[in-house]
CSV table of C-alpha atoms in Angstrom, one decimal:
chain,number,residue,atom,x,y,z
A,1,MET,CA,-200.1,-73.1,214.9
A,2,ALA,CA,-200.6,-72.8,211.2
A,3,GLU,CA,-200.7,-74.8,207.9
A,4,ILE,CA,-199.0,-74.3,204.6
A,5,ARG,CA,-199.5,-76.3,201.4
A,6,VAL,CA,-196.2,-77.4,199.9
A,7,ASN,CA,-195.8,-79.7,196.9
A,8,GLY,CA,-199.4,-80.8,197.2
A,9,VAL,CA,-199.2,-81.7,200.9
A,10,ALA,CA,-200.5,-79.7,203.9
A,11,LEU,CA,-197.7,-79.2,206.4
A,12,HIS,CA,-198.3,-78.1,210.0
A,13,TYR,CA,-195.9,-75.5,211.3
A,14,GLU,CA,-195.4,-73.2,214.2
A,15,THR,CA,-193.6,-69.8,214.2
A,16,ARG,CA,-192.2,-67.9,217.2
A,17,GLY,CA,-190.0,-64.9,217.7
A,18,GLU,CA,-188.6,-62.1,215.4
A,19,GLY,CA,-185.3,-61.8,213.6
A,20,PRO,CA,-183.3,-63.9,211.1
A,21,GLY,CA,-185.2,-67.0,210.0
A,22,VAL,CA,-184.3,-70.5,211.3
A,23,VAL,CA,-186.0,-73.7,210.4
A,24,LEU,CA,-185.8,-76.8,212.6
A,25,VAL,CA,-186.1,-80.2,210.9
A,26,HIS,CA,-187.0,-83.1,213.2
A,27,GLY,CA,-185.8,-86.6,212.9
A,28,SER,CA,-187.5,-90.0,212.4
A,29,TRP,CA,-190.6,-90.8,214.6
A,30,SER,CA,-190.9,-87.3,215.9
A,31,ASP,CA,-192.5,-84.0,215.1
A,32,ALA,CA,-192.3,-80.2,215.7
A,33,ASP,CA,-193.0,-80.6,219.4
A,34,SER,CA,-189.6,-82.1,219.9
A,35,TRP,CA,-188.1,-78.6,219.8
A,36,ALA,CA,-190.2,-77.2,222.7
A,37,ARG,CA,-187.2,-77.0,225.1
A,38,VAL,CA,-185.0,-74.9,222.7
A,39,VAL,CA,-187.5,-72.7,220.8
A,40,PRO,CA,-187.8,-70.1,223.6
A,41,GLY,CA,-184.1,-69.6,223.7
A,42,LEU,CA,-183.8,-69.2,219.9
A,43,ALA,CA,-186.9,-67.0,219.6
A,44,GLU,CA,-185.4,-64.3,221.8
A,45,SER,CA,-183.3,-63.4,218.8
A,46,ALA,CA,-184.7,-65.1,215.7
A,47,THR,CA,-187.8,-66.1,213.9
A,48,VAL,CA,-188.1,-69.8,214.6
A,49,VAL,CA,-190.1,-72.2,212.5
A,50,ALA,CA,-190.7,-75.8,213.5
A,51,TYR,CA,-192.8,-78.1,211.4
A,52,ASP,CA,-194.1,-81.7,211.1
A,53,ARG,CA,-192.6,-83.4,208.1
A,54,ARG,CA,-195.1,-84.9,205.6
A,55,GLY,CA,-196.8,-87.9,207.1
A,56,HIS,CA,-195.9,-87.0,210.7
A,57,SER,CA,-198.4,-86.1,213.4
A,58,ARG,CA,-200.4,-83.1,212.2
A,59,SER,CA,-199.1,-82.8,208.6
A,60,GLU,CA,-200.9,-84.5,205.8
A,61,ASP,CA,-200.0,-88.1,204.9
A,62,PRO,CA,-200.2,-88.6,201.1
A,63,LEU,CA,-200.4,-92.4,201.6
A,64,THR,CA,-197.7,-93.0,198.9
A,65,GLN,CA,-194.1,-94.2,199.2
A,66,GLY,CA,-192.1,-91.1,200.2
A,67,SER,CA,-188.5,-90.2,199.6
A,68,VAL,CA,-185.8,-88.0,201.1
A,69,TYR,CA,-186.0,-85.9,197.9
A,70,GLU,CA,-189.7,-85.1,198.7
A,71,ASP,CA,-188.7,-84.1,202.3
A,72,ALA,CA,-185.9,-81.8,200.9
A,73,ALA,CA,-188.4,-80.3,198.4
A,74,ASP,CA,-190.9,-79.7,201.2
A,75,LEU,CA,-188.3,-77.9,203.2
A,76,ALA,CA,-187.4,-75.8,200.2
A,77,GLY,CA,-191.1,-75.0,199.6
A,78,LEU,CA,-191.6,-74.1,203.3
A,79,ILE,CA,-188.6,-71.7,203.2
A,80,ARG,CA,-189.9,-70.0,200.1
A,81,GLY,CA,-193.5,-70.0,201.1
A,82,LEU,CA,-192.8,-68.4,204.4
A,83,GLY,CA,-190.4,-65.9,202.9
A,84,LEU,CA,-187.5,-67.0,205.0
A,85,ALA,CA,-184.8,-67.4,202.3
A,86,PRO,CA,-181.9,-67.4,202.8
A,87,ALA,CA,-182.6,-69.3,206.0
A,88,PHE,CA,-180.5,-71.1,208.6
A,89,VAL,CA,-181.6,-74.7,208.9
A,90,TYR,CA,-180.9,-77.1,211.8
A,91,GLY,CA,-181.6,-80.8,211.2
A,92,ASP,CA,-181.5,-83.6,213.8
A,93,SER,CA,-180.8,-87.2,212.8
A,94,TYR,CA,-182.9,-88.0,209.7
A,95,GLY,CA,-183.7,-84.3,209.6
A,96,ALA,CA,-180.0,-83.8,209.2
A,97,LEU,CA,-180.0,-85.9,206.1
A,98,VAL,CA,-182.9,-83.8,204.7
A,99,THR,CA,-181.0,-80.6,205.6
A,100,LEU,CA,-177.9,-81.9,203.8
A,101,ARG,CA,-179.9,-82.9,200.8
A,102,LEU,CA,-181.2,-79.3,200.5
A,103,ALA,CA,-177.8,-77.9,201.0
A,104,ALA,CA,-176.5,-79.9,198.0
A,105,ALA,CA,-179.6,-79.2,195.8
A,106,ARG,CA,-180.6,-75.6,196.7
A,107,PRO,CA,-177.8,-73.7,198.4
A,108,ASP,CA,-179.4,-70.5,197.3
A,109,LEU,CA,-182.1,-71.0,199.9
A,110,LEU,CA,-179.6,-71.2,202.8
A,111,ARG,CA,-177.2,-69.0,204.7
A,112,GLY,CA,-176.0,-71.7,207.1
A,113,ILE,CA,-176.8,-75.1,208.4
A,114,ALA,CA,-176.3,-77.2,211.5
A,115,VAL,CA,-176.7,-81.0,211.6
A,116,HIS,CA,-176.6,-83.4,214.5
A,117,GLU,CA,-175.6,-87.1,213.9
A,118,PRO,CA,-177.1,-87.8,210.5
A,119,PRO,CA,-177.5,-91.6,210.1
A,120,GLY,CA,-175.9,-91.7,206.7
A,121,THR,CA,-175.0,-95.4,206.6
A,122,GLY,CA,-175.2,-95.3,202.8
A,123,ILE,CA,-171.9,-93.4,202.6
A,124,LEU,CA,-170.3,-95.8,205.0
A,125,LEU,CA,-171.4,-98.8,203.0
A,126,ALA,CA,-169.8,-97.3,199.9
A,127,ASP,CA,-166.4,-97.1,201.6
A,128,PRO,CA,-164.7,-100.6,201.9
A,129,ASP,CA,-162.8,-99.6,205.1
A,130,LEU,CA,-166.0,-98.3,206.8
A,131,ARG,CA,-168.4,-100.9,205.4
A,132,PRO,CA,-168.3,-103.1,208.5
A,133,ILE,CA,-169.5,-100.2,210.7
A,134,GLY,CA,-172.3,-99.4,208.3
A,135,THR,CA,-173.3,-103.0,208.1
A,136,ALA,CA,-173.4,-103.4,211.9
A,137,PHE,CA,-175.7,-100.4,212.2
A,138,ALA,CA,-177.9,-101.6,209.3
A,139,ASP,CA,-178.3,-105.0,211.1
A,140,ARG,CA,-179.7,-103.2,214.2
A,141,ILE,CA,-182.1,-101.2,212.0
A,142,ALA,CA,-183.2,-104.5,210.4
A,143,ALA,CA,-184.6,-105.7,213.7
A,144,VAL,CA,-186.7,-102.6,214.1
A,145,ARG,CA,-187.9,-102.9,210.5
A,146,GLY,CA,-189.0,-106.4,211.1
A,147,LEU,CA,-191.3,-105.3,214.0
A,148,LEU,CA,-192.7,-102.4,211.9
A,149,GLU,CA,-193.5,-104.8,209.0
A,150,GLN,CA,-195.5,-106.8,211.5
A,151,ALA,CA,-197.3,-103.6,212.6
A,152,GLU,CA,-195.8,-103.9,216.0
A,153,SER,CA,-195.4,-100.1,216.4
A,154,ALA,CA,-194.9,-99.9,220.1
A,155,ALA,CA,-192.3,-102.7,220.3
A,156,ALA,CA,-190.5,-101.2,217.3
A,157,ALA,CA,-190.4,-97.7,218.8
A,158,GLU,CA,-189.1,-99.1,222.1
A,159,LEU,CA,-186.4,-101.1,220.3
A,160,TYR,CA,-185.4,-98.1,218.2
A,161,VAL,CA,-185.0,-95.8,221.2
A,162,ASP,CA,-183.2,-98.4,223.3
A,163,SER,CA,-180.9,-99.9,220.7
A,164,LEU,CA,-180.3,-97.2,218.1
A,165,ALA,CA,-181.1,-93.7,219.4
A,166,PHE,CA,-180.6,-93.2,223.1
A,167,GLY,CA,-179.5,-96.4,224.8
A,168,PRO,CA,-180.8,-99.2,227.0
A,169,GLY,CA,-183.7,-98.2,229.3
A,170,ALA,CA,-184.2,-94.8,227.6
A,171,TRP,CA,-187.7,-95.7,226.4
A,172,GLU,CA,-189.1,-95.9,229.9
A,173,GLN,CA,-187.5,-92.6,230.8
A,174,LEU,CA,-189.2,-90.7,227.9
A,175,PRO,CA,-192.2,-88.6,228.8
A,176,ALA,CA,-195.5,-90.3,227.9
A,177,PRO,CA,-196.4,-87.7,225.2
A,178,ILE,CA,-193.1,-88.4,223.4
A,179,ARG,CA,-193.6,-92.2,223.5
A,180,HIS,CA,-197.1,-91.7,222.1
A,181,THR,CA,-195.7,-89.6,219.2
A,182,TYR,CA,-193.1,-92.2,218.4
A,183,ILE,CA,-195.7,-94.9,218.3
A,184,ARG,CA,-198.1,-92.9,216.2
A,185,ASN,CA,-195.4,-92.0,213.7
A,186,ALA,CA,-193.9,-95.5,213.6
A,187,PRO,CA,-195.1,-96.2,210.0
A,188,THR,CA,-193.2,-93.1,208.8
A,189,TYR,CA,-189.9,-94.8,209.8
A,190,LEU,CA,-190.8,-97.9,207.8
A,191,ASP,CA,-191.5,-95.5,204.8
A,192,GLU,CA,-188.0,-94.0,205.2
A,193,LEU,CA,-186.4,-97.5,205.3
A,194,ARG,CA,-188.1,-98.4,202.1
A,195,ASP,CA,-186.6,-95.4,200.3
A,196,PRO,CA,-183.3,-96.7,198.8
A,197,ASP,CA,-181.8,-93.2,198.9
A,198,ALA,CA,-182.9,-92.2,202.4
A,199,LEU,CA,-179.7,-93.0,204.3
A,200,ASP,CA,-177.3,-91.9,201.5
A,201,LEU,CA,-175.8,-88.5,200.8
A,202,ASP,CA,-174.6,-86.5,197.7
A,203,LEU,CA,-171.1,-85.7,198.9
A,204,ALA,CA,-170.2,-84.2,195.5
A,205,GLY,CA,-173.1,-81.8,195.9
A,206,LEU,CA,-172.1,-80.9,199.4
A,207,ALA,CA,-168.7,-79.9,198.1
A,208,ARG,CA,-170.5,-77.1,196.2
A,209,TYR,CA,-172.1,-75.8,199.4
A,210,THR,CA,-169.9,-72.8,200.5
A,211,ASP,CA,-171.9,-71.3,203.4
A,212,PRO,CA,-171.1,-72.2,207.1
A,213,ALA,CA,-172.0,-75.7,208.3
A,214,LEU,CA,-171.9,-76.9,211.9
A,215,LEU,CA,-171.5,-80.6,212.4
A,216,THR,CA,-172.3,-81.9,215.9
A,217,GLN,CA,-172.2,-85.2,217.7
A,218,SER,CA,-172.2,-86.3,221.4
A,219,ASP,CA,-169.5,-88.2,223.2
A,220,ASP,CA,-172.0,-90.8,224.4
A,221,SER,CA,-173.5,-91.6,221.0
A,222,ALA,CA,-172.7,-94.5,218.7
A,223,PRO,CA,-169.2,-94.0,217.1
A,224,MET,CA,-170.9,-94.6,213.7
A,225,PHE,CA,-172.2,-91.0,213.7
A,226,GLY,CA,-168.6,-89.7,214.0
A,227,GLU,CA,-167.5,-91.7,211.0
A,228,VAL,CA,-170.4,-90.3,209.0
A,229,LEU,CA,-169.6,-86.7,210.1
A,230,ASP,CA,-165.9,-87.2,209.2
A,231,LEU,CA,-166.9,-87.9,205.5
A,232,ILE,CA,-169.3,-85.0,205.5
A,233,ASP,CA,-166.6,-82.8,207.0
A,234,LEU,CA,-164.2,-83.7,204.2
A,235,ALA,CA,-166.8,-82.7,201.6
A,236,LEU,CA,-168.0,-79.4,203.0
A,237,PRO,CA,-165.7,-76.4,202.3
A,238,LYS,CA,-166.7,-74.4,205.5
A,239,ALA,CA,-167.5,-77.0,208.1
A,240,GLU,CA,-166.8,-76.8,211.9
A,241,ARG,CA,-167.3,-79.4,214.5
A,242,HIS,CA,-168.8,-79.5,218.0
A,243,LEU,CA,-168.9,-82.3,220.5
A,244,TYR,CA,-171.6,-82.3,223.2
A,245,ALA,CA,-170.7,-83.9,226.5
A,246,GLY,CA,-173.5,-86.4,227.4
A,247,GLY,CA,-175.9,-85.0,224.9
A,248,GLY,CA,-176.9,-88.3,223.3
A,249,HIS,CA,-178.6,-88.4,220.0
A,250,ALA,CA,-180.9,-85.5,220.8
A,251,PRO,CA,-179.1,-82.7,222.7
A,252,HIS,CA,-182.0,-80.4,222.1
A,253,LEU,CA,-183.9,-82.7,224.5
A,254,SER,CA,-181.2,-83.7,226.9
A,255,ARG,CA,-179.1,-80.5,227.0
A,256,PRO,CA,-181.4,-77.7,225.8
A,257,GLU,CA,-179.4,-74.8,227.4
A,258,ASP,CA,-176.2,-76.1,226.0
A,259,TRP,CA,-177.8,-76.6,222.6
A,260,VAL,CA,-179.0,-73.0,222.5
A,261,ARG,CA,-175.6,-71.8,223.6
A,262,VAL,CA,-173.9,-73.6,220.7
A,263,VAL,CA,-176.5,-73.1,217.9
A,264,LEU,CA,-177.7,-69.5,218.5
A,265,PRO,CA,-174.5,-67.7,217.6
A,266,ARG,CA,-174.4,-69.6,214.2
A,267,VAL,CA,-178.0,-68.6,213.6
A,268,LEU,CA,-177.2,-64.9,214.1
A,269,VAL,CA,-174.1,-64.7,211.9
């Protein structure tokens, strides 16, 4: 375990393995520990860095309204500070939005990316044909936000897991440490929701990203994620798709061996 100061904020990170650099960017509510099931498989052939995004768990909380731009800048600073450029970056959920922001803004720091189910409702709302899908998902987010604004962190975390991320009953099946992490990091999700650009994407910027990009989803996740990936796929010059069978919103947790099998060859290219 280590700490690096990036953009005035101390970030907790962990490094394992040797070889080409890969950085793992966790999603909302979570932290670097969420990658524990897949890091060993990657670390056999690569230098793997997992970190807590600002405000999450062991990283510093600046106590100011954050933005997806800050998260992307932190990721850039981490890559530069650890001497990993050009790095392969994998982002899950909100971490996928951070990864895509970096690809659009600083492609020079990357040699490839992979993203799983970015919740980019902003690009759906901008499309008249897809707006109803984005609106329906935004309505479900609103219920979680209402609980967070009442400081009902545990109830909000359970509703998020059961209605948005994994499906009914999933909260009770999560290990206690993961539930604890979600509850502890609940305010960071409200912070993301208060950022007007958090769930949007720079599709024009992505069109200028010419390195390989792997876009993944699961066959048992919300169809909304597929619609978002379709638009990203159209923007990226060198995108490929993969569909996980029964992987849900976090295949690195539910299907770790399958995840490593899919991701590792892209890391080593």
